[in-house]
PDB file of C-alpha atoms in Angstrom:
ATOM      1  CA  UNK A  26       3.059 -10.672   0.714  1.00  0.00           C
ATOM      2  CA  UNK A  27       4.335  -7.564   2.367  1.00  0.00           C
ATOM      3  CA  UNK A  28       1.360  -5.733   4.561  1.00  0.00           C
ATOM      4  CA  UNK A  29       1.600  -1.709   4.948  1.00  0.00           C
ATOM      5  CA  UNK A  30      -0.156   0.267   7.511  1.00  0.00           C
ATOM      6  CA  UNK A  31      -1.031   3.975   6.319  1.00  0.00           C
ATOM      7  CA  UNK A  32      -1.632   6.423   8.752  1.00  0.00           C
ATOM      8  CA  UNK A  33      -3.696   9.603   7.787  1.00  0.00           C
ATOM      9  CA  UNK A  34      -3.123  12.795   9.360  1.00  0.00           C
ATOM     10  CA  UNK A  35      -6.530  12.654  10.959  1.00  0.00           C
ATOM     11  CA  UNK A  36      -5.228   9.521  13.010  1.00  0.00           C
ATOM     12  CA  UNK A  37      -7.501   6.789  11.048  1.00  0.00           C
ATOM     13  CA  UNK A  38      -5.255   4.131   9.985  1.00  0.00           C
ATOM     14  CA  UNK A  39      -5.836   0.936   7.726  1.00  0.00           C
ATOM     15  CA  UNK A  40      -4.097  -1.916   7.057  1.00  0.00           C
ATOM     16  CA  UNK A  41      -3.147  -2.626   3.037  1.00  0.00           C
ATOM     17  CA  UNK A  42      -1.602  -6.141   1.761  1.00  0.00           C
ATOM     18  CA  UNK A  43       0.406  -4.908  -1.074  1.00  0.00           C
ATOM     19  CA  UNK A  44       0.333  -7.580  -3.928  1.00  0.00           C
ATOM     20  CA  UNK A  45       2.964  -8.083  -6.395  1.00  0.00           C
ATOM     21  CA  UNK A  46       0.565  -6.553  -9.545  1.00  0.00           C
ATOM     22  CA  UNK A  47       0.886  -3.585  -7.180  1.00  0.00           C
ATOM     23  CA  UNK A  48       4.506  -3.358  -6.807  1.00  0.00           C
ATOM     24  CA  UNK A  49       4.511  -3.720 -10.346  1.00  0.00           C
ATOM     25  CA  UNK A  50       1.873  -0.606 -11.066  1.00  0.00           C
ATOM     26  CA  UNK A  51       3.860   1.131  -9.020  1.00  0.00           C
ATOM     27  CA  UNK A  52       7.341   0.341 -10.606  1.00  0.00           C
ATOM     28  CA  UNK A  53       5.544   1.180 -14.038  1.00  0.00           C
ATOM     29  CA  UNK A  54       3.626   4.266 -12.940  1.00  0.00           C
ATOM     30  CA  UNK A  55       7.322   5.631 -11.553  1.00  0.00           C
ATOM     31  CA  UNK A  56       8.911   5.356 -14.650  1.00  0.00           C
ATOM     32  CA  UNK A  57       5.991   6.754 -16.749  1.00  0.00           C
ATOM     33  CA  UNK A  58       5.941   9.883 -14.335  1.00  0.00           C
ATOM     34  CA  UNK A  59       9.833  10.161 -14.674  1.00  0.00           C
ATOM     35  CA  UNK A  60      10.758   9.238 -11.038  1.00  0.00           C
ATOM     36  CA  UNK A  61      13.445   6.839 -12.326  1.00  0.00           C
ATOM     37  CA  UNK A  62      13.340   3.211 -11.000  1.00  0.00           C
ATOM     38  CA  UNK A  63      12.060   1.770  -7.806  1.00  0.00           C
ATOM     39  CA  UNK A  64      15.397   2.366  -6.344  1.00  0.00           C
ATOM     40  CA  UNK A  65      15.591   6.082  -7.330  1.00  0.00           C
ATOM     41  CA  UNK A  66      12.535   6.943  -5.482  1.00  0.00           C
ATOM     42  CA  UNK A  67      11.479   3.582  -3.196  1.00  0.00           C
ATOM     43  CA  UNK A  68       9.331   6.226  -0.505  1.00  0.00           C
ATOM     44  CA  UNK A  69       6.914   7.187  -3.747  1.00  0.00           C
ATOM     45  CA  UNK A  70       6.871   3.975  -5.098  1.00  0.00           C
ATOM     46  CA  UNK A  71       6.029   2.287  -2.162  1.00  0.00           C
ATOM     47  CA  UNK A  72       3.118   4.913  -1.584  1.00  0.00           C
ATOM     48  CA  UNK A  73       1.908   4.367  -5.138  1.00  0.00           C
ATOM     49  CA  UNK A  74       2.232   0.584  -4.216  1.00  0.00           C
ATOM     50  CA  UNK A  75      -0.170   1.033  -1.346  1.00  0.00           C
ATOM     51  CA  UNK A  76      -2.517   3.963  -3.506  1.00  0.00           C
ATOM     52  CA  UNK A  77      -2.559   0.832  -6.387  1.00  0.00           C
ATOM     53  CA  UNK A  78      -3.446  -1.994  -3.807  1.00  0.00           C
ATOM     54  CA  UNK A  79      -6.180  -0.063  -2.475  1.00  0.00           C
ATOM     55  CA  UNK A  80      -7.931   1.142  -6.159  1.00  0.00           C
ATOM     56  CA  UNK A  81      -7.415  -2.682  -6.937  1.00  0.00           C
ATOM     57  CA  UNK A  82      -9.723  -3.632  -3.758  1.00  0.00           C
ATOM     58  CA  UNK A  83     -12.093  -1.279  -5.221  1.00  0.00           C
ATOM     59  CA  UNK A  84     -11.835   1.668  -3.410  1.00  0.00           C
ATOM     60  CA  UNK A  85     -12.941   4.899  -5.339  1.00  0.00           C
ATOM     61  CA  UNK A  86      -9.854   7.147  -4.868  1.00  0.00           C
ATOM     62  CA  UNK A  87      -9.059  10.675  -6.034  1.00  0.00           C
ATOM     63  CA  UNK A  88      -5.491  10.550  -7.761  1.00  0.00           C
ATOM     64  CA  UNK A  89      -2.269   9.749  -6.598  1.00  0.00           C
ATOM     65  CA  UNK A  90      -1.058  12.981  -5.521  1.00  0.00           C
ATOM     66  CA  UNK A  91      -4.621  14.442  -3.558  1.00  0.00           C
ATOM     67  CA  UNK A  92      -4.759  10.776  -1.912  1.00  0.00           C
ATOM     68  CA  UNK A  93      -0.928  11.417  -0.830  1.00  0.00           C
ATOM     69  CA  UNK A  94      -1.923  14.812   0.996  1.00  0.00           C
ATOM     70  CA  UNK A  95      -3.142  13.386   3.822  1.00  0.00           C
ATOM     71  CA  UNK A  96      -0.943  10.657   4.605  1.00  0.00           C
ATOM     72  CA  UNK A  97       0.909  10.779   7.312  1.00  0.00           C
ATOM     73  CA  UNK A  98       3.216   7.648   7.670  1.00  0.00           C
ATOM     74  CA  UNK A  99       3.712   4.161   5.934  1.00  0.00           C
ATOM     75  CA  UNK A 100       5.432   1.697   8.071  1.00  0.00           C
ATOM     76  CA  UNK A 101       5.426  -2.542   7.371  1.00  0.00           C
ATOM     77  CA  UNK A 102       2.844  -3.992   9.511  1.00  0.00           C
ATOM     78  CA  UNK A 103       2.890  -7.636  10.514  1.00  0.00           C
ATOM     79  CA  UNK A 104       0.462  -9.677   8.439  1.00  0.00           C
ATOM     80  CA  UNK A 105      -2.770 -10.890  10.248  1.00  0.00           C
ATOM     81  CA  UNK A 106      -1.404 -14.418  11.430  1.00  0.00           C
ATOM     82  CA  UNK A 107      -3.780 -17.798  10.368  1.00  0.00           C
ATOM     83  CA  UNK A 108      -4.864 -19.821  13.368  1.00  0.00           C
ATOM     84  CA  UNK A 109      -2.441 -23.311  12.901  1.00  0.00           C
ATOM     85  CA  UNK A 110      -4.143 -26.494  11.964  1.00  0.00           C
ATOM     86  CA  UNK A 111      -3.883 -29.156  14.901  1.00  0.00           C
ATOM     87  CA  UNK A 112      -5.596 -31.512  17.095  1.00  0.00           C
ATOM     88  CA  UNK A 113      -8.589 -29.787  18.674  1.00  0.00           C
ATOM     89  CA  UNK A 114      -8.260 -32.527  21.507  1.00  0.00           C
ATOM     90  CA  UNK A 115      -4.888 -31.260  22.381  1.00  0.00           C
TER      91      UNK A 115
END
């Protein structure tokens, strides 16, 4: 699962794992608002991706576009990594 880190404008940042049902809100959502395919507009769609993941956590957000306002950057972040399983003698 691909992890994005958004970065507001007032410095806050968060960490969002972007599901596949989000990817695929997002990929409908662009063609219902006539920005063409994923590939046409991937910057959007990978902010609606992120906007999506987040409303399906449960946050209460204002629409797409005022949420979008102040954002300042979405880069991939590295997924939080699970301890391994091993000998706790070792």
């Amino acid at each position: 699962m691909a992890t994005t880190r958004i970065t507001y404008t007032d410095g806050k940042h968060e960490i969002v794992p972007i599901t596949m049902r989000a990817t695929c809100k997002a990929e409908a959502h662009a063609i219902d608002a006539g920005w063409g395919p994923i590939t046409q507009s991937p910057v959007r769609s990978g902010a609606y991706a992120a906007y999506a993941a987040l409303r399906m956590a449960g946050r209460t957000m204002p629409d797409f576009e005022h949420w979008l306002d102040p954002v300042a950057s979405f880069d991939l972040a590295a997924p939080k990594e699970e301890p391994e399983e091993g000998n706790p003698t070792d």
